[in-house]
mmCIF file of the C-alpha atoms, coordinates in Angstrom:
data_MODEL
# 
_entry.id   MODEL 
# 
loop_
_atom_site.group_PDB 
_atom_site.id 
_atom_site.type_symbol 
_atom_site.label_atom_id 
_atom_site.label_alt_id 
_atom_site.label_comp_id 
_atom_site.label_asym_id 
_atom_site.label_entity_id 
_atom_site.label_seq_id 
_atom_site.pdbx_PDB_ins_code 
_atom_site.Cartn_x 
_atom_site.Cartn_y 
_atom_site.Cartn_z 
_atom_site.occupancy 
_atom_site.B_iso_or_equiv 
_atom_site.pdbx_formal_charge 
_atom_site.auth_seq_id 
_atom_site.auth_comp_id 
_atom_site.auth_asym_id 
_atom_site.auth_atom_id 
_atom_site.pdbx_PDB_model_num 
ATOM 1  C CA . MET A 1 1  ? 83.581 148.156 76.434  1.00 0.00 ? 1  MET A CA 1 
ATOM 2  C CA . ASN A 1 2  ? 83.346 145.764 79.725  1.00 0.00 ? 2  ASN A CA 1 
ATOM 3  C CA . LYS A 1 3  ? 79.555 145.322 80.839  1.00 0.00 ? 3  LYS A CA 1 
ATOM 4  C CA . LYS A 1 4  ? 79.395 145.134 84.935  1.00 0.00 ? 4  LYS A CA 1 
ATOM 5  C CA . ILE A 1 5  ? 77.516 142.054 86.224  1.00 0.00 ? 5  ILE A CA 1 
ATOM 6  C CA . PHE A 1 6  ? 75.273 142.230 89.375  1.00 0.00 ? 6  PHE A CA 1 
ATOM 7  C CA . THR A 1 7  ? 74.325 139.875 91.938  1.00 0.00 ? 7  THR A CA 1 
ATOM 8  C CA . ALA A 1 8  ? 71.618 140.532 94.152  1.00 0.00 ? 8  ALA A CA 1 
ATOM 9  C CA . GLN A 1 9  ? 70.252 139.545 97.893  1.00 0.00 ? 9  GLN A CA 1 
ATOM 10 C CA . LEU A 1 10 ? 67.734 140.223 100.151 1.00 0.00 ? 10 LEU A CA 1 
ATOM 11 C CA . GLY A 1 11 ? 68.134 143.135 102.214 1.00 0.00 ? 11 GLY A CA 1 
ATOM 12 C CA . SER A 1 12 ? 65.329 144.070 105.221 1.00 0.00 ? 12 SER A CA 1 
ATOM 13 C CA . GLY A 1 13 ? 61.974 142.550 104.699 1.00 0.00 ? 13 GLY A CA 1 
ATOM 14 C CA . ASN A 1 14 ? 61.087 145.285 101.856 1.00 0.00 ? 14 ASN A CA 1 
ATOM 15 C CA . THR A 1 15 ? 64.544 145.759 100.118 1.00 0.00 ? 15 THR A CA 1 
ATOM 16 C CA . ILE A 1 16 ? 66.773 144.149 97.704  1.00 0.00 ? 16 ILE A CA 1 
ATOM 17 C CA . LYS A 1 17 ? 70.849 144.841 97.826  1.00 0.00 ? 17 LYS A CA 1 
ATOM 18 C CA . VAL A 1 18 ? 72.595 144.835 94.495  1.00 0.00 ? 18 VAL A CA 1 
ATOM 19 C CA . PHE A 1 19 ? 76.184 144.221 94.576  1.00 0.00 ? 19 PHE A CA 1 
ATOM 20 C CA . ASP A 1 20 ? 78.859 144.650 91.694  1.00 0.00 ? 20 ASP A CA 1 
ATOM 21 C CA . ALA A 1 21 ? 79.742 140.996 91.111  1.00 0.00 ? 21 ALA A CA 1 
ATOM 22 C CA . GLU A 1 22 ? 83.404 141.295 90.592  1.00 0.00 ? 22 GLU A CA 1 
ATOM 23 C CA . THR A 1 23 ? 84.103 143.765 93.505  1.00 0.00 ? 23 THR A CA 1 
ATOM 24 C CA . GLY A 1 24 ? 81.542 142.555 96.035  1.00 0.00 ? 24 GLY A CA 1 
ATOM 25 C CA . GLN A 1 25 ? 80.718 146.364 96.579  1.00 0.00 ? 25 GLN A CA 1 
ATOM 26 C CA . LEU A 1 26 ? 77.234 147.606 97.474  1.00 0.00 ? 26 LEU A CA 1 
ATOM 27 C CA . HIS A 1 27 ? 75.693 149.273 94.423  1.00 0.00 ? 27 HIS A CA 1 
ATOM 28 C CA . ARG A 1 28 ? 72.351 149.940 95.055  1.00 0.00 ? 28 ARG A CA 1 
ATOM 29 C CA . ILE A 1 29 ? 69.468 149.245 97.823  1.00 0.00 ? 29 ILE A CA 1 
ATOM 30 C CA . ILE A 1 30 ? 66.163 148.645 95.608  1.00 0.00 ? 30 ILE A CA 1 
ATOM 31 C CA . SER A 1 31 ? 62.683 149.158 97.704  1.00 0.00 ? 31 SER A CA 1 
ATOM 32 C CA . THR A 1 32 ? 60.119 146.794 96.431  1.00 0.00 ? 32 THR A CA 1 
ATOM 33 C CA . GLY A 1 33 ? 57.227 148.521 97.846  1.00 0.00 ? 33 GLY A CA 1 
ATOM 34 C CA . GLY A 1 34 ? 56.085 145.503 99.615  1.00 0.00 ? 34 GLY A CA 1 
ATOM 35 C CA . ASN A 1 35 ? 57.558 142.258 101.953 1.00 0.00 ? 35 ASN A CA 1 
ATOM 36 C CA . VAL A 1 36 ? 59.630 140.129 99.640  1.00 0.00 ? 36 VAL A CA 1 
ATOM 37 C CA . ILE A 1 37 ? 58.681 136.604 99.849  1.00 0.00 ? 37 ILE A CA 1 
ATOM 38 C CA . SER A 1 38 ? 61.045 135.033 97.378  1.00 0.00 ? 38 SER A CA 1 
ATOM 39 C CA . SER A 1 39 ? 64.747 135.306 96.609  1.00 0.00 ? 39 SER A CA 1 
ATOM 40 C CA . PRO A 1 40 ? 65.672 137.804 94.031  1.00 0.00 ? 40 PRO A CA 1 
ATOM 41 C CA . ILE A 1 41 ? 66.612 136.228 90.718  1.00 0.00 ? 41 ILE A CA 1 
ATOM 42 C CA . VAL A 1 42 ? 69.394 137.923 88.389  1.00 0.00 ? 42 VAL A CA 1 
ATOM 43 C CA . VAL A 1 43 ? 69.284 137.168 84.943  1.00 0.00 ? 43 VAL A CA 1 
ATOM 44 C CA . GLY A 1 44 ? 71.066 139.448 82.769  1.00 0.00 ? 44 GLY A CA 1 
ATOM 45 C CA . ASP A 1 45 ? 70.023 143.361 83.107  1.00 0.00 ? 45 ASP A CA 1 
ATOM 46 C CA . THR A 1 46 ? 66.921 142.250 85.249  1.00 0.00 ? 46 THR A CA 1 
ATOM 47 C CA . ILE A 1 47 ? 66.010 141.204 88.985  1.00 0.00 ? 47 ILE A CA 1 
ATOM 48 C CA . THR A 1 48 ? 63.030 139.316 89.497  1.00 0.00 ? 48 THR A CA 1 
ATOM 49 C CA . VAL A 1 49 ? 61.310 138.770 92.841  1.00 0.00 ? 49 VAL A CA 1 
ATOM 50 C CA . THR A 1 50 ? 57.908 138.277 94.509  1.00 0.00 ? 50 THR A CA 1 
ATOM 51 C CA . VAL A 1 51 ? 56.434 140.520 96.967  1.00 0.00 ? 51 VAL A CA 1 
ATOM 52 C CA . SER A 1 52 ? 53.422 140.513 99.024  1.00 0.00 ? 52 SER A CA 1 
ATOM 53 C CA . GLU A 1 53 ? 51.761 143.829 98.490  1.00 0.00 ? 53 GLU A CA 1 
ATOM 54 C CA . GLY A 1 54 ? 48.315 144.866 99.794  1.00 0.00 ? 54 GLY A CA 1 
ATOM 55 C CA . GLY A 1 55 ? 47.205 141.045 100.256 1.00 0.00 ? 55 GLY A CA 1 
ATOM 56 C CA . LEU A 1 56 ? 48.305 140.254 96.781  1.00 0.00 ? 56 LEU A CA 1 
ATOM 57 C CA . ASN A 1 57 ? 51.216 138.403 95.595  1.00 0.00 ? 57 ASN A CA 1 
ATOM 58 C CA . VAL A 1 58 ? 53.239 140.227 92.362  1.00 0.00 ? 58 VAL A CA 1 
ATOM 59 C CA . MET A 1 59 ? 55.951 139.471 90.554  1.00 0.00 ? 59 MET A CA 1 
ATOM 60 C CA . LYS A 1 60 ? 58.212 142.575 90.142  1.00 0.00 ? 60 LYS A CA 1 
ATOM 61 C CA . ILE A 1 61 ? 60.786 143.088 87.572  1.00 0.00 ? 61 ILE A CA 1 
ATOM 62 C CA . PHE A 1 62 ? 63.638 145.594 88.317  1.00 0.00 ? 62 PHE A CA 1 
ATOM 63 C CA . THR A 1 63 ? 66.247 146.876 85.754  1.00 0.00 ? 63 THR A CA 1 
ATOM 64 C CA . LEU A 1 64 ? 69.897 147.029 86.495  1.00 0.00 ? 64 LEU A CA 1 
ATOM 65 C CA . PRO A 1 65 ? 72.049 148.773 87.381  1.00 0.00 ? 65 PRO A CA 1 
ATOM 66 C CA . ASN A 1 66 ? 69.417 151.442 87.879  1.00 0.00 ? 66 ASN A CA 1 
ATOM 67 C CA . GLY A 1 67 ? 66.924 149.536 90.035  1.00 0.00 ? 67 GLY A CA 1 
ATOM 68 C CA . GLY A 1 68 ? 63.909 151.098 88.136  1.00 0.00 ? 68 GLY A CA 1 
ATOM 69 C CA . LEU A 1 69 ? 60.591 149.071 87.844  1.00 0.00 ? 69 LEU A CA 1 
ATOM 70 C CA . LYS A 1 70 ? 60.161 147.056 84.822  1.00 0.00 ? 70 LYS A CA 1 
ATOM 71 C CA . SER A 1 71 ? 56.994 145.386 85.195  1.00 0.00 ? 71 SER A CA 1 
ATOM 72 C CA . VAL A 1 72 ? 54.576 144.351 87.811  1.00 0.00 ? 72 VAL A CA 1 
ATOM 73 C CA . THR A 1 73 ? 52.507 140.901 87.187  1.00 0.00 ? 73 THR A CA 1 
ATOM 74 C CA . ALA A 1 74 ? 49.815 139.647 89.739  1.00 0.00 ? 74 ALA A CA 1 
ATOM 75 C CA . ILE A 1 75 ? 50.232 135.856 90.440  1.00 0.00 ? 75 ILE A CA 1 
ATOM 76 C CA . SER A 1 76 ? 48.185 133.396 92.556  1.00 0.00 ? 76 SER A CA 1 
# 
């Protein structure tokens, strides 16, 4: 079974675009719920990004390939 590999880039101010790394085809757009302030980092089957949300900075981890929110951690 071949496991798909994904990559990500910033979309608009509050989205992340997820691409199939083999074909370059857009797979999904994830809404982060706040203004993205760091580039997304893909590790295995997760995407980590820092978001400014309601005056707080939070680290959000989303799952791949579905884009579900896995965890939110406040950072200073």
